[in-house]
Coordinates of C-alpha atoms in Angstrom, one line a residue:
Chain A
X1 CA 7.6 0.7 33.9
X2 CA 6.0 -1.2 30.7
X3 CA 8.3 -0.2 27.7
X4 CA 6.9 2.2 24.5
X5 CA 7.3 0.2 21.2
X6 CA 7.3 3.4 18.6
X7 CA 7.0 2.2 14.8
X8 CA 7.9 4.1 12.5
X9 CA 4.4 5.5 10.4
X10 CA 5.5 7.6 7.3
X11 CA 3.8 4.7 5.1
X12 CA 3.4 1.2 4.6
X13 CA 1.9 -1.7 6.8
X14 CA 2.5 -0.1 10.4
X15 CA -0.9 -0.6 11.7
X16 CA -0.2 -4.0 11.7
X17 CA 3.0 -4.1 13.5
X18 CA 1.0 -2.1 15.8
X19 CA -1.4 -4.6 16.5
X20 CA 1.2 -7.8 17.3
X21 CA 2.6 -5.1 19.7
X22 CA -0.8 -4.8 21.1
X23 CA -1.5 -8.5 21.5
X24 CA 2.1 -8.9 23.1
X25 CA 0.8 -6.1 25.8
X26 CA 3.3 -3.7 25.3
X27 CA 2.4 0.0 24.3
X28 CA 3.1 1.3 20.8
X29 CA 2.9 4.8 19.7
X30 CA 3.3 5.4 15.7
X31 CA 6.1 7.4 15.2
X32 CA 6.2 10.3 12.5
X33 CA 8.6 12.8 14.0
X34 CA 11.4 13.4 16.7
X35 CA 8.9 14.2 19.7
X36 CA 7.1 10.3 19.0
X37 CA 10.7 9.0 18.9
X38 CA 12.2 9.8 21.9
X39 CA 9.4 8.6 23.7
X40 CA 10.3 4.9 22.5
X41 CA 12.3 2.2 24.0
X42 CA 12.4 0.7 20.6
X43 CA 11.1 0.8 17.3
X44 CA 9.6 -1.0 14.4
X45 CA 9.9 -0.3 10.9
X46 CA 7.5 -1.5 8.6
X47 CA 7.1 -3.1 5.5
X48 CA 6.2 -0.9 2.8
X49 CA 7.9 1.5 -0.4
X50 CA 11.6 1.9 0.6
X51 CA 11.9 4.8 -1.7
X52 CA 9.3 6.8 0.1
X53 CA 10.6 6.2 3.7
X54 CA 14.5 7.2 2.7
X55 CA 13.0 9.9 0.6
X56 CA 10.2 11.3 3.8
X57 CA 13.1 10.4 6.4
X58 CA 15.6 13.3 4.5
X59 CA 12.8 15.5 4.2
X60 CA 11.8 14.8 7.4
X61 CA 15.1 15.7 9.4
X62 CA 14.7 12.2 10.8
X63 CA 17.8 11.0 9.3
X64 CA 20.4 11.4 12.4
X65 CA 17.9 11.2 15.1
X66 CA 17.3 7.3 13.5
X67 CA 20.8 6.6 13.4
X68 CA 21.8 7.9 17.4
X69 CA 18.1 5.6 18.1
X70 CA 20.2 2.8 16.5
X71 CA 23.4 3.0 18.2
X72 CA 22.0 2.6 21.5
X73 CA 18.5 1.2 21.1
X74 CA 16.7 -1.8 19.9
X75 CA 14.9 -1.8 16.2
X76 CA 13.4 -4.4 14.4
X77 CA 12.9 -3.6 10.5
X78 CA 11.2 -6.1 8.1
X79 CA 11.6 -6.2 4.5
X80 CA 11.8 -2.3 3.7
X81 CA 12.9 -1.7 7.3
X82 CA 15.3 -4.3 6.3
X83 CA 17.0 -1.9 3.7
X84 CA 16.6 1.1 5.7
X85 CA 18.8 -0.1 8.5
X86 CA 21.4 -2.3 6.2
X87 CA 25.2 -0.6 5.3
X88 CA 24.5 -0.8 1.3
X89 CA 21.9 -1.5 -1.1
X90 CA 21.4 -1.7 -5.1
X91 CA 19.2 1.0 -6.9
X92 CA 18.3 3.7 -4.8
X93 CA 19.0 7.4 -4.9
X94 CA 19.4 7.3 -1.0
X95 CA 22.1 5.8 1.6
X96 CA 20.3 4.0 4.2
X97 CA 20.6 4.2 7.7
X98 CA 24.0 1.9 7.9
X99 CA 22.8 0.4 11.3
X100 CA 23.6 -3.1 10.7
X101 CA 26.4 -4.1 8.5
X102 CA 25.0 -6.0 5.7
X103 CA 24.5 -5.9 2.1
X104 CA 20.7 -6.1 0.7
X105 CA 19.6 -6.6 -2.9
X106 CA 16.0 -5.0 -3.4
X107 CA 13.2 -6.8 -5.5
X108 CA 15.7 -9.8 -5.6
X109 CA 12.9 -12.8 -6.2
X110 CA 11.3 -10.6 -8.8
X111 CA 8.3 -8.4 -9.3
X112 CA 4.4 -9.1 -7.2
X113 CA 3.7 -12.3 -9.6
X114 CA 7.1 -13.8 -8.1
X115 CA 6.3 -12.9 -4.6
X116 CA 5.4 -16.5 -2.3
X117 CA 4.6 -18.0 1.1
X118 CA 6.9 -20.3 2.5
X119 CA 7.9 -22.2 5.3
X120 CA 11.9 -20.9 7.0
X121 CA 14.2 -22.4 9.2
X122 CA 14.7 -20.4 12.1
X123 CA 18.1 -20.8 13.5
X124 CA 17.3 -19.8 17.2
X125 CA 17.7 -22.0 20.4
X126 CA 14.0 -23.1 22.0
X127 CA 12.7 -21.2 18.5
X128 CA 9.6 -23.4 16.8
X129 CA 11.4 -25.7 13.6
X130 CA 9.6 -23.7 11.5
X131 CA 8.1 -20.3 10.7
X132 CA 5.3 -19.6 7.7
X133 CA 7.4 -16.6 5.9
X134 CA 5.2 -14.0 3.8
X135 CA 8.0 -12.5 0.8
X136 CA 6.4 -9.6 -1.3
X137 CA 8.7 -8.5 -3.4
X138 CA 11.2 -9.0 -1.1
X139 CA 14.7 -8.5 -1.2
X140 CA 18.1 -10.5 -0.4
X141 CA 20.2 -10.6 2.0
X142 CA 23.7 -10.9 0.0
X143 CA 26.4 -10.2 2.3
X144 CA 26.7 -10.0 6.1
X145 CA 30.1 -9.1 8.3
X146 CA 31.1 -11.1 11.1
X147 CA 29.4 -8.9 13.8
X148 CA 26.0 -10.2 12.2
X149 CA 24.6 -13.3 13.1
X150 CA 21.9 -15.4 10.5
X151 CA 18.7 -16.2 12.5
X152 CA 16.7 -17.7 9.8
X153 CA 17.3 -19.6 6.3
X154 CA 14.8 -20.6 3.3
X155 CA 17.1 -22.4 1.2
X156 CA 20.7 -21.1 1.1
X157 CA 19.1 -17.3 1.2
X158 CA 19.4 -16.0 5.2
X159 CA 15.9 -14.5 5.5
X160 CA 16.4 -12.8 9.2
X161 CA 19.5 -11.7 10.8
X162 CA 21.1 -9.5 13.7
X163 CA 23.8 -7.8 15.3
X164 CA 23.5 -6.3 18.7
X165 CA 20.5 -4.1 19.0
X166 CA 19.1 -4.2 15.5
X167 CA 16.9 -7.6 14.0
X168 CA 15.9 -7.7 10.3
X169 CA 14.1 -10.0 8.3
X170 CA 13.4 -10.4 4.6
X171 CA 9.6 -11.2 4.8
X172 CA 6.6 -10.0 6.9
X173 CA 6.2 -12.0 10.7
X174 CA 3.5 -9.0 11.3
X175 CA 1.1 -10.6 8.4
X176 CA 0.8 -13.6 9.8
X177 CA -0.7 -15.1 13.4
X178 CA 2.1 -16.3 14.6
X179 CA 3.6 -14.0 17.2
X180 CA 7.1 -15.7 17.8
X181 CA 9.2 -13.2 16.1
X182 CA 8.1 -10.1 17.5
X183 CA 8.0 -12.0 21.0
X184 CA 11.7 -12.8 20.3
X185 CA 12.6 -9.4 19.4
X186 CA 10.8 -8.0 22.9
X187 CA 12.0 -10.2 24.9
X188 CA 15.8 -11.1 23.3
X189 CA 16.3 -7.4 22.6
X190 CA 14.1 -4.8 24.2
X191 CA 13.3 -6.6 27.8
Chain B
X1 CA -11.1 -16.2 2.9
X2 CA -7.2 -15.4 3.5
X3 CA -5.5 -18.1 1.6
X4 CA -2.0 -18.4 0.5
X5 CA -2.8 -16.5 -3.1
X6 CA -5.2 -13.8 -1.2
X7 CA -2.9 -13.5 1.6
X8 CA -0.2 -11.9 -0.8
X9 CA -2.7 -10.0 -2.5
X10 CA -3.8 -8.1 0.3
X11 CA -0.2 -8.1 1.4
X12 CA 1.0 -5.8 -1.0
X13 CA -2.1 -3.8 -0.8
X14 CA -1.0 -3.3 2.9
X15 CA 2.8 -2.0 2.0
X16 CA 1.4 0.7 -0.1
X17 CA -0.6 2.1 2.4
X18 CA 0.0 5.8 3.6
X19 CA 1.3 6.5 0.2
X20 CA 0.5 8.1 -2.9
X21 CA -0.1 6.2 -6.2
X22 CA 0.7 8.2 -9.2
X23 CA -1.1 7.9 -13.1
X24 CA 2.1 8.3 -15.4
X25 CA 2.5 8.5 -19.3
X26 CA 6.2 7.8 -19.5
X27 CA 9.1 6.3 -18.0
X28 CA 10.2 10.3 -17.4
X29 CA 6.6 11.0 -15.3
X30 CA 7.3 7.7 -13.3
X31 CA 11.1 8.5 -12.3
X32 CA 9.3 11.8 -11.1
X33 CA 6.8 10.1 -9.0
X34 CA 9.5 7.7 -7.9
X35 CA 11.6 10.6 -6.9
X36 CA 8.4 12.6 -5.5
X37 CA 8.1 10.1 -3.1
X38 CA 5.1 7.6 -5.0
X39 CA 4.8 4.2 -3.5
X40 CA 3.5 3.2 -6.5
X41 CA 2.7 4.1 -10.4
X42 CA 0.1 3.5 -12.8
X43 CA 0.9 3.8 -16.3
X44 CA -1.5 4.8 -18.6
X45 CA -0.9 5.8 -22.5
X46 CA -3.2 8.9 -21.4
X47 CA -4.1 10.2 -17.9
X48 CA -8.1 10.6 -17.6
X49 CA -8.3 14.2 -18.1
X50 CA -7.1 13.4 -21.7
X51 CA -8.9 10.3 -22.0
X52 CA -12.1 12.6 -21.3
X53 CA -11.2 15.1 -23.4
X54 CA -10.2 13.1 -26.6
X55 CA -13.0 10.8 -26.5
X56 CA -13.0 7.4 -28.7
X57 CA -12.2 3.7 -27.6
X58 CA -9.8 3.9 -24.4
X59 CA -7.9 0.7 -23.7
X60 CA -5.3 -1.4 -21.9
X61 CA -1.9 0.5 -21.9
X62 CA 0.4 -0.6 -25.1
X63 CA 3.1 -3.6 -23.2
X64 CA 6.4 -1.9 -24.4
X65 CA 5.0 1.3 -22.6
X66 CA 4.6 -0.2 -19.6
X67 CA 7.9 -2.3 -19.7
X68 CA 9.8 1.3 -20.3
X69 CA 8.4 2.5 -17.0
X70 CA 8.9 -1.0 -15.3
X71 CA 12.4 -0.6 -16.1
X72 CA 12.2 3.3 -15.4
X73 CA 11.7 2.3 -11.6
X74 CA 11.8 0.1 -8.8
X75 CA 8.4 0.6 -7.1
X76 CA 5.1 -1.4 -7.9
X77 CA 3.8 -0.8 -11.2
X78 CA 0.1 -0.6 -11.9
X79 CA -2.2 -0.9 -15.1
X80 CA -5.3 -1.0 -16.2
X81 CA -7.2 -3.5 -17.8
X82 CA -11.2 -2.8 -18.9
X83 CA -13.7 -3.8 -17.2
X84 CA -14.7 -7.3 -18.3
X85 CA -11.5 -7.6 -20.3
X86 CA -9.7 -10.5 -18.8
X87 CA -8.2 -11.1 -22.2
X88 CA -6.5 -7.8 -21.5
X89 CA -5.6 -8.8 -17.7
X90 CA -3.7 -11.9 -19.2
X91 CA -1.6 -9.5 -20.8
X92 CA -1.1 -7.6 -18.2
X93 CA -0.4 -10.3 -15.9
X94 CA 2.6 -11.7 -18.5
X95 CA 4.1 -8.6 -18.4
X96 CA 4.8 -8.8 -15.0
X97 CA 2.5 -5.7 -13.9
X98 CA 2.9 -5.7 -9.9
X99 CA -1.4 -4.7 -9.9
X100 CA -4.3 -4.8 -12.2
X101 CA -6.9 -1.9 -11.8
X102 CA -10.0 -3.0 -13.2
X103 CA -11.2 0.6 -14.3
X104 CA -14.3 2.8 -15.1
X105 CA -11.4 4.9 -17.2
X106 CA -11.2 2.8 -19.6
X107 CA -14.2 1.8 -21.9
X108 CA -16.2 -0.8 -20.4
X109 CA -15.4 -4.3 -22.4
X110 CA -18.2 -6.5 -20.7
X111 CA -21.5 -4.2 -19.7
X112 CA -22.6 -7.0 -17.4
X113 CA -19.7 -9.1 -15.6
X114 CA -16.5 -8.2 -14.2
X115 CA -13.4 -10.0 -14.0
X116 CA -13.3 -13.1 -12.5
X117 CA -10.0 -12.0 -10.5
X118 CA -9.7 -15.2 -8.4
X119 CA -8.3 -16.8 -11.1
X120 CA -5.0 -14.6 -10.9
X121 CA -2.0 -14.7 -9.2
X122 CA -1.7 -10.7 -9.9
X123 CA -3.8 -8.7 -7.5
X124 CA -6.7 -6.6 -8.8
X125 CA -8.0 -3.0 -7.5
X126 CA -11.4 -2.4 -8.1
X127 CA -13.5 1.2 -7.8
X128 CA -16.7 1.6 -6.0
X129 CA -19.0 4.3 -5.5
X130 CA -21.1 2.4 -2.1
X131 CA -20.2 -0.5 0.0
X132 CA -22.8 -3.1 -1.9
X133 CA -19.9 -2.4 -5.3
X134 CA -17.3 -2.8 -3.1
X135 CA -18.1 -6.1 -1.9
X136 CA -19.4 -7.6 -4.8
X137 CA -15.6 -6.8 -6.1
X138 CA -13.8 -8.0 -3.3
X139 CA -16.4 -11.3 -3.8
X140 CA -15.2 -11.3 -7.5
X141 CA -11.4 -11.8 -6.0
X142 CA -10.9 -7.7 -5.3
X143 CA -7.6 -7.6 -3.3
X144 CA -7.5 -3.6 -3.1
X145 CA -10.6 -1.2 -3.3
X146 CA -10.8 2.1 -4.2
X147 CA -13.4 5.2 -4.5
X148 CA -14.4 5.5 -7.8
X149 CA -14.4 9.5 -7.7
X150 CA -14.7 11.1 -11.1
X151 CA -11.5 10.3 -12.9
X152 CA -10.2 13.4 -15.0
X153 CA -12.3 15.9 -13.2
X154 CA -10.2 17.8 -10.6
X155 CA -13.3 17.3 -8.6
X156 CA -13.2 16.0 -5.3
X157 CA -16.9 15.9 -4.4
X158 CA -17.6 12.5 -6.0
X159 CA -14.7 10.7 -4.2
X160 CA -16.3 11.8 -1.4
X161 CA -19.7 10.8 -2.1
X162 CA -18.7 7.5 -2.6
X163 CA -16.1 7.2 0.7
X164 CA -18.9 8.7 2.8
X165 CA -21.1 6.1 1.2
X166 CA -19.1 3.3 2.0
X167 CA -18.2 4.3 5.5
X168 CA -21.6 5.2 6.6
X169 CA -23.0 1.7 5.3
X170 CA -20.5 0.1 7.0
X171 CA -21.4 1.7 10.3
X172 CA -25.0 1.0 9.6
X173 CA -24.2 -2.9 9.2
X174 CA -22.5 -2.8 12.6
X175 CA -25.7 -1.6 14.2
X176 CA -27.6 -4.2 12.5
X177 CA -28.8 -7.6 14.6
X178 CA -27.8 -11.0 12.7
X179 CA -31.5 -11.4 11.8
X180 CA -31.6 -8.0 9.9
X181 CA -28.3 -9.1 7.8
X182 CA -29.5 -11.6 4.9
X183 CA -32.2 -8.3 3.8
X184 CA -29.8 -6.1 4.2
X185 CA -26.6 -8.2 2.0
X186 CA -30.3 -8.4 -0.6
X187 CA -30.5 -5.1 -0.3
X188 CA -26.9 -4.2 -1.2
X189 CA -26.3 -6.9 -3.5
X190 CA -24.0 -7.9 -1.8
X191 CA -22.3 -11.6 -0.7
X192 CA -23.8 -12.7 2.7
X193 CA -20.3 -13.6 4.0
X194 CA -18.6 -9.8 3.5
X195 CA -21.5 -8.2 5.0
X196 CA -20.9 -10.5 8.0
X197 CA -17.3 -9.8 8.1
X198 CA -18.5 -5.8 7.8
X199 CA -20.5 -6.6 10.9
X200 CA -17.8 -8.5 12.9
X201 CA -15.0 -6.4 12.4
X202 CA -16.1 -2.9 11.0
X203 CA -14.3 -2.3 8.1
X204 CA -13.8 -4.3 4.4
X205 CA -11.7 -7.3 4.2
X206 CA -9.1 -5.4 2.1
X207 CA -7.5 -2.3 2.1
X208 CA -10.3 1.0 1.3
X209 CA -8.1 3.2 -0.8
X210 CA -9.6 6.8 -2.8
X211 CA -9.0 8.2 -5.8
X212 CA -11.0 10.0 -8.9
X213 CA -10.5 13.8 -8.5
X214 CA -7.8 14.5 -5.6
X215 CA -6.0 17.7 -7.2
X216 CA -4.2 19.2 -3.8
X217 CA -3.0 18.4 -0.5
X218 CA -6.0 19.4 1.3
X219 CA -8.1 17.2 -1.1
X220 CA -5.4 14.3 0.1
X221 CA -5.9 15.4 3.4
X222 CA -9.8 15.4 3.2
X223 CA -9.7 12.1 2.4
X224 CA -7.7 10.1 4.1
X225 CA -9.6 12.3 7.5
X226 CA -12.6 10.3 5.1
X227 CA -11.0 6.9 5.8
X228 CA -9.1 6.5 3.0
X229 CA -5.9 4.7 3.3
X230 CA -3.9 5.8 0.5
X231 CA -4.9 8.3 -2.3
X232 CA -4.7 7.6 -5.8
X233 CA -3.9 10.8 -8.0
X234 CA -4.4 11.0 -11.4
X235 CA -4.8 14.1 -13.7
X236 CA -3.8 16.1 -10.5
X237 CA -0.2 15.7 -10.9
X238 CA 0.8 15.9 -14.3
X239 CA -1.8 18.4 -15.5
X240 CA -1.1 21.0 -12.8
X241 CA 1.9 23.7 -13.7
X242 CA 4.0 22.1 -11.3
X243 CA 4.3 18.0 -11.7
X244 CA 7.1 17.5 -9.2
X245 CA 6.4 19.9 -6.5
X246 CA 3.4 19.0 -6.2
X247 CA 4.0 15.3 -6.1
X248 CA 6.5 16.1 -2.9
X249 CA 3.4 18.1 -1.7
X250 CA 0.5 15.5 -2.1
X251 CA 2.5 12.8 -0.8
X252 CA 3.5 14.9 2.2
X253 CA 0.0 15.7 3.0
X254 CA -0.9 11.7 2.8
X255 CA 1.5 10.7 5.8
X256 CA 0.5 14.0 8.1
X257 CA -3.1 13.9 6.6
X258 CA -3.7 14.7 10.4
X259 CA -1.3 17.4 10.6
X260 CA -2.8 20.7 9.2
X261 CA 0.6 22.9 10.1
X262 CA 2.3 20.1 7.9
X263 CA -0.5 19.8 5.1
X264 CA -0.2 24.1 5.0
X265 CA 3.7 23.8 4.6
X266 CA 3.4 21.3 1.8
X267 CA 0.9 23.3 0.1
X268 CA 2.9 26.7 0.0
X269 CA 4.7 28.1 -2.9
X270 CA 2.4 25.4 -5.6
X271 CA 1.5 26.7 -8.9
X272 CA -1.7 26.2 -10.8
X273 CA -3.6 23.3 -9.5
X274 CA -5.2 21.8 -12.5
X275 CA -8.3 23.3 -13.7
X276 CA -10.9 20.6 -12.8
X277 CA -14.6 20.5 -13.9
X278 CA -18.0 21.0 -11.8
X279 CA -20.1 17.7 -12.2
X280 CA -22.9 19.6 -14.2
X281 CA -20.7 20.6 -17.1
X282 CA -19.8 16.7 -17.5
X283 CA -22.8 15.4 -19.6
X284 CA -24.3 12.5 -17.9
X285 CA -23.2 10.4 -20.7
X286 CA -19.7 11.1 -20.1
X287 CA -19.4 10.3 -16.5
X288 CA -17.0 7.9 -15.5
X289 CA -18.1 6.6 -12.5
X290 CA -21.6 5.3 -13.6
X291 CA -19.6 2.4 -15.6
X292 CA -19.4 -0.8 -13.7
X293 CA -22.1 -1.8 -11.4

């Protein structure tokens, strides 16, 4: 049976998670309450205001089913799904989701003018050299526990990391052609 | 057309979609709209209600005003800039303002030419009331487009004038053979390559975003059904009797704009929506949306 790839659609740039999902040829479903989740296999969370998702996720009642999706199943989250899922964070009114023990700094490069494309070093066996990263406003990843592993570097800053079932990364794979991440994060931790 | 530059441009465009962008005064209004739930604020020394209603010069936001309300919150934060005034966007753009809306709020500084936005590193919204304007922004170096609505009003029918416009055009392009495009893009006024993307891939190179007179949920609602892909809301927040309830309630009804059991339980228990204005009691003179071309 082909697996359902929800990702999560309260706001931000879900549509085009949706369509690397597509290319890949697995189905995705956009997830905006408990009935969408459970019929995923795994799930995506988007780029986009992390404010707004912590803030629609309490309102929501989505808080615990997220966190018993996360103990069992995979999700991938990139740049605010990057501070949804980590242990702690600076500046926001909300805990996040504590699915993956690291510490994130939000805004850490600066404000829009500051944000930058850039080539990162994936750390992955068979994985291409290198990978154009897209940071908008993106935060930092400024401490990981053991449990996590680094997956990709631009400088000294790890941009992507993981620990069993959950992958993060600092900047957006899903704005650019290249499909390698997403692949990796099908096949490494959904297949 | 998506280089490096115009790539994160459109990026952050992308991130705010879904949401709800607020029009604040204050560092106070903005925690609000932060708290409400906002992906994003624009400050503004007066919302456009005001703006209409105390008449005079209206200009670029004072910087210290906009710093208190960068440091206020950690969202994006907006401004605007006249149209024409890039002496104004260069401000802007040194204070570290996360977008530049080009707007029909302010007074026009330049009746002929907009802003040469390609020249920025800071992205630019632009308003439009039919899909020739919102190409010939995006052209310009537009990485976000918007409805131009009538700001200040309360009034949704102009915002959808101008969305219906735009997506009905676009439609029509896609019907169109090649031969029938060049008189078409004439007819518009509009760049031959964006009408040809139109064709190809049946929507605008950026993302299509509404605002100008969204005063409830259902008027959110309405127009993201419309093809909107976030709302922009303006006078409706902060002039209604109830700012912060009704910022919860607008930005729930922009994520289930689909959703009408949701968009009824976000719009019980709201106060006073503000009063708004029918078009024919706004002299012609005084309408925002005819600035800009």
């Amino acid at each position: 049976m082909s697996k359902t790839i929800g990702v999560l659609a309260l706001q931000g740039d879900y549509a085009k998670h949706a369509e690397v999902i597509r290319k890949l040829k697995y189905d995705t479903l956009f997830v905006r309450d408990i009935t969408a989740l459970k019929k995923c296999d795994a799930l995506i969370i988007p780029g986009g205001e992390s404010t707004t998702f912590l803030n629609l996720i309490d309102k929501l009642g989505l808080r615990k089913p997220l966190m018993e999706f996360g103990r069992e199943k995979a999700i991938m989250g990139t740049c605010a799904g990057l501070i949804i899922l980590a242990a702690k964070t600076d500046g926001l009114n909300f805990e996040p989701l504590k699915l993956i023990d690291l510490e994130v700094s939000r805004n850490a490069y600066g404000r829009q003018i500051d944000s930058f494309v850039a080539d990162i070093e994936l750390k992955i066996n068979g994985a291409p050299a290198r990978f154009e990263g897209v940071f908008i406003r993106a935060p930092k990843i400024v401490k990981v526990s053991p449990d996590v592993q680094p997956l990709a570097y631009y400088g000294d800053d790890i941009v992507m990391a993981a620990n069993k079932n959950i992958l993060v990364a600092t900047f957006h794979p899903e704005l650019t052609e290249n499909l390698y991440i997403h692949n990796y994060f099908l096949t490494k931790f959904v297949s | 057309m998506l280089n490096k530059e115009f790539l994160l441009k459109v990026g952050l465009a992308e991130m705010l979609k879904g949401g709800v962008i607020m029009d604040v005064t204050n560092a106070e209004q903005a925690k609000i709209a932060e708290d409400a739930g906002a992906v994003a604020v624009m400050a503004l020394e007066r919302i456009p209600a005001d703006i209409r209603a105390d008449g005079g010069v209206a200009r670029m936001s004072n910087p210290t005003m906009i710093k208190q309300i960068q440091d206020a919150v950690s969202i994006p934060v907006m401004a605007k800039c006249r149209i024409g005034h890039f002496a104004e966007a260069q401000i802007l753009e040194a204070v570290g303002v996360d977008f530049i809306d080009e707007s029909e709020v302010l007074t026009p500084a330049d009746e002929h030419n907009h802003i040469w936005k390609h020249d920025f590193k800071v992205p630019f919204v632009c308003g439009c009331r039919d899909l020739g304007e919102a190409l010939r922004r995006i052209g310009e170096g537009a990485a976000m487009i918007r409805t131009k609505g009538e700001a200040g009003s309360g009034n949704i029918v102009e915002a959808v004038r101008h969305m219906r416009s735009v997506q009905s055009e676009m439609k029509r392009v896609q019907t169109l053979a090649n031969d029938e495009l060049m008189k078409y893009a004439k007819d518009l006024g509009a760049p031959f390559e964006l009408v040809q993307y139109v064709k190809e891939h049946g929507k605008l190179p950026v993302p299509n975003f509404s605002a100008g007179g969204i005063a409830t949920p259902a008027d959110a609602a309405l127009m993201m059904q419309l093809g909107a892909e976030t709302n922009f809301v303006g006078s409706g927040i902060f002039k209604s009797a109830d700012p912060e309830e009704r910022a919860k309630a607008i930005v729930m009804a922009t994520t289930y704009y689909d959703d009408p059991d949701k968009v009824a339980k976000a719009s019980e228990k709201l106060g006073e929506a503000m009063a708004g204005l029918e078009m024919g009691q706004i002299p012609e003179a005084e309408l925002l949306n005819k600035r800009g071309w």
